Coordinates of C-alpha atoms and ligand atoms in Angstrom, one line a residue:
X984 CA -8.2 -16.9 11.9
X985 CA -8.2 -18.4 8.2
X986 CA -5.8 -15.4 6.5
X987 CA -4.0 -15.7 3.7
X988 CA -1.1 -13.3 4.2
X989 CA 0.1 -14.8 8.4
X990 CA -0.1 -17.6 6.3
X991 CA 2.8 -16.0 4.2
X992 CA 3.6 -14.3 7.0
X993 CA 4.6 -18.0 8.5
X994 CA 5.8 -19.0 5.1
X995 CA 3.0 -22.0 5.2
X996 CA 2.2 -21.0 2.1
X997 CA 4.1 -19.8 -0.8
X998 CA 4.7 -16.2 -2.0
X999 CA 7.5 -14.5 -3.8
X1000 CA 9.2 -12.9 -1.0
X1001 CA 11.6 -10.3 -2.1
X1002 CA 12.9 -8.7 1.1
X1003 CA 11.3 -9.0 5.2
X1004 CA 13.0 -8.3 8.3
X1005 CA 11.0 -8.8 12.1
X1006 CA 8.6 -6.7 11.5
X1007 CA 7.3 -6.9 8.0
X1008 CA 7.4 -9.0 4.7
X1009 CA 7.0 -7.7 1.0
X1010 CA 5.8 -10.7 -1.8
X1011 CA 4.9 -9.8 -5.1
X1012 CA 0.9 -9.6 -5.3
X1013 CA -0.5 -13.0 -7.4
X1014 CA -2.8 -10.7 -9.3
X1015 CA -0.6 -8.3 -10.4
X1016 CA -2.3 -4.9 -12.3
X1017 CA 1.3 -4.3 -13.2
X1018 CA 5.5 -6.9 -13.2
X1019 CA 6.0 -5.1 -10.5
X1020 CA 3.9 -4.6 -8.0
X1021 CA 4.8 -5.7 -3.9
X1022 CA 2.8 -6.3 -1.4
X1023 CA 4.1 -5.4 2.7
X1024 CA 2.5 -6.4 4.9
X1025 CA 3.5 -6.3 8.7
X1026 CA 4.4 -10.4 9.6
X1027 CA 1.4 -10.0 13.3
X1028 CA -1.8 -10.2 12.1
X1029 CA -2.9 -6.7 12.2
X1030 CA -6.4 -6.2 9.9
X1031 CA -7.1 -2.4 8.7
X1032 CA -5.2 0.2 8.6
X1033 CA -5.7 1.4 12.2
X1034 CA -4.8 -2.0 14.1
X1035 CA -0.9 -2.1 13.4
X1036 CA 1.4 -0.4 15.8
X1037 CA 2.7 2.7 15.7
X1038 CA 6.4 1.8 14.7
X1039 CA 5.2 -1.2 12.9
X1040 CA 3.0 1.5 10.0
X1041 CA 6.2 3.8 9.8
X1042 CA 8.3 0.5 9.4
X1043 CA 5.9 0.0 6.5
X1044 CA 6.0 2.7 4.7
X1045 CA 10.3 2.9 5.0
X1046 CA 10.1 -1.1 3.3
X1047 CA 8.1 0.8 0.6
X1048 CA 10.0 3.8 0.3
X1049 CA 13.4 1.2 -0.2
X1050 CA 11.1 -1.0 -2.5
X1051 CA 9.9 2.0 -4.9
X1052 CA 13.7 2.8 -5.6
X1053 CA 14.3 -1.7 -6.6
X1054 CA 11.8 -1.7 -8.0
X1055 CA 12.9 1.8 -10.4
X1056 CA 16.6 -0.2 -10.8
X1057 CA 15.3 -3.5 -11.4
X1058 CA 15.6 -3.8 -15.2
X1059 CA 11.2 -4.3 -14.9
X1060 CA 9.6 -3.4 -17.6
X1061 CA 6.4 -3.5 -19.6
X1062 CA 6.9 -3.2 -23.3
X1063 CA 9.9 -2.2 -23.7
X1064 CA 9.1 0.9 -21.2
X1065 CA 11.1 0.7 -17.9
X1066 CA 9.7 2.0 -14.1
X1067 CA 8.9 5.3 -14.3
X1068 CA 7.2 6.2 -11.4
X1069 CA 5.0 4.6 -8.8
X1070 CA 1.8 4.2 -7.0
X1071 CA 2.2 3.9 -2.8
X1072 CA -1.7 2.2 -1.9
X1073 CA -3.5 0.9 1.4
X1074 CA -7.0 0.4 0.4
X1075 CA -8.6 0.4 4.4
X1076 CA -11.9 -1.1 3.9
X1077 CA -15.0 -2.7 1.9
X1078 CA -15.7 0.2 0.1
X1079 CA -11.9 1.2 -0.2
X1080 CA -11.5 -1.5 -1.9
X1081 CA -9.9 -3.9 0.7
X1082 CA -10.1 -7.6 -0.8
X1083 CA -8.5 -9.0 1.9
X1084 CA -8.6 -9.0 6.7
X1085 CA -5.1 -8.1 7.3
X1086 CA -3.9 -5.4 6.0
X1087 CA -1.2 -4.3 2.9
X1088 CA 0.5 -1.6 1.4
X1089 CA 1.2 -1.8 -2.2
X1090 CA 4.1 -0.9 -3.9
X1091 CA 3.4 0.0 -7.2
X1092 CA 5.4 0.2 -10.0
X1093 CA 4.7 2.3 -13.4
X1094 CA 5.0 2.4 -16.7
X1095 CA 4.2 3.7 -19.8
X1096 CA 0.8 2.6 -21.0
X1097 CA 0.6 0.2 -18.3
X1098 CA -4.1 1.7 -18.5
X1099 CA -3.8 1.8 -14.4
X1100 CA -5.3 5.4 -13.8
X1101 CA -6.7 6.9 -10.2
X1102 CA -8.7 9.0 -12.2
X1103 CA -9.6 11.8 -10.9
X1104 CA -8.3 15.1 -13.1
X1105 CA -11.4 15.5 -14.5
X1106 CA -13.2 15.9 -11.0
X1107 CA -15.2 19.2 -10.2
X1108 CA -12.8 21.7 -7.4
X1109 CA -14.4 21.6 -4.6
X1110 CA -15.2 25.7 -2.9
X1111 CA -12.8 27.3 -0.2
X1112 CA -15.7 27.2 1.2
X1113 CA -16.6 23.6 1.2
X1114 CA -12.7 23.3 1.9
X1115 CA -12.3 24.9 5.1
X1116 CA -15.4 23.6 6.7
X1117 CA -14.6 19.8 5.9
X1118 CA -10.4 20.0 7.4
X1119 CA -12.5 21.5 10.4
X1120 CA -13.9 18.0 10.7
X1121 CA -11.0 16.5 10.2
X1122 CA -9.0 18.3 12.3
X1123 CA -11.3 18.2 16.0
X1124 CA -11.4 13.6 15.3
X1125 CA -7.8 14.3 14.9
X1126 CA -8.0 16.3 18.4
X1127 CA -9.6 13.7 20.2
X1128 CA -6.9 11.2 18.8
X1129 CA -3.7 10.7 20.8
X1130 CA -0.5 12.7 19.0
X1131 CA 1.7 11.1 16.2
Ligands
LIG285 P1 -6.4 -5.9 -1.6 O1 -7.7 -5.5 -3.1 O2 -7.2 -6.2 -0.7 O3 -6.2 -3.9 -2.0 O4 -5.5 -6.4 -2.2 C1 -5.4 -7.9 -2.1 C2 -3.7 -7.9 -2.4 O5 -3.5 -9.3 -2.3 C3 -3.9 -7.9 -4.6 O6 -2.9 -7.6 -4.8 C4 -3.9 -9.3 -5.0 O7 -3.6 -9.6 -5.7 C5 -3.5 -9.3 -3.4 N1 -3.4 -10.9 -3.8 C6 -4.2 -11.9 -2.8 N2 -4.7 -13.4 -2.4 C7 -3.1 -13.7 -2.0 C8 -2.5 -15.1 -2.3 O8 -3.0 -16.2 -1.7 N3 -1.1 -14.3 -2.7 C9 -0.9 -12.9 -2.8 N4 1.2 -13.5 -3.8 N5 -0.9 -12.4 -3.5 C10 -2.4 -12.1 -3.4
LIG286 ZN1 -3.7 -12.1 9.2

């Protein structure tokens, strides 16, 4: 399989690595949204979110939490603004914006004026009835999955 993130994990392709342990590698995105744009990957190939073993998935979040703390302390800046916030993002599936088929958690340092916008502030409110129906559908699906 020709996977760029597997190649980076095996050190066969270069990357600006910031953290590594047995399960995970964290390195800078080659096309950064902001100056502190880190990707946390499982070292073992997993295509999507559901393919990551649960223990590794939890560990990736813990690594993301630590990388986020480091970004806040790093001194990285944008137009003299320090990192004052973080977004965690995992794009699972092409429709969700996944472009690399090896699952990865984006840890994105946020700066005043960085222009990144998740764009949900102006959306209309859903009614309680609609929310209740959707929640019921999701609860039903959850109940057929193995427990956490
Ligand atoms: P996605 O859209 O799949 O959620 O994000 C893919 C991420 O991987 C983007 O941040 C993109 O810049 C990054 N990326 C793609 N190819 C490479 C690469 O070869 N090296 C590194 N360091 N990052 C990459
Ligand atoms: Zn891979």
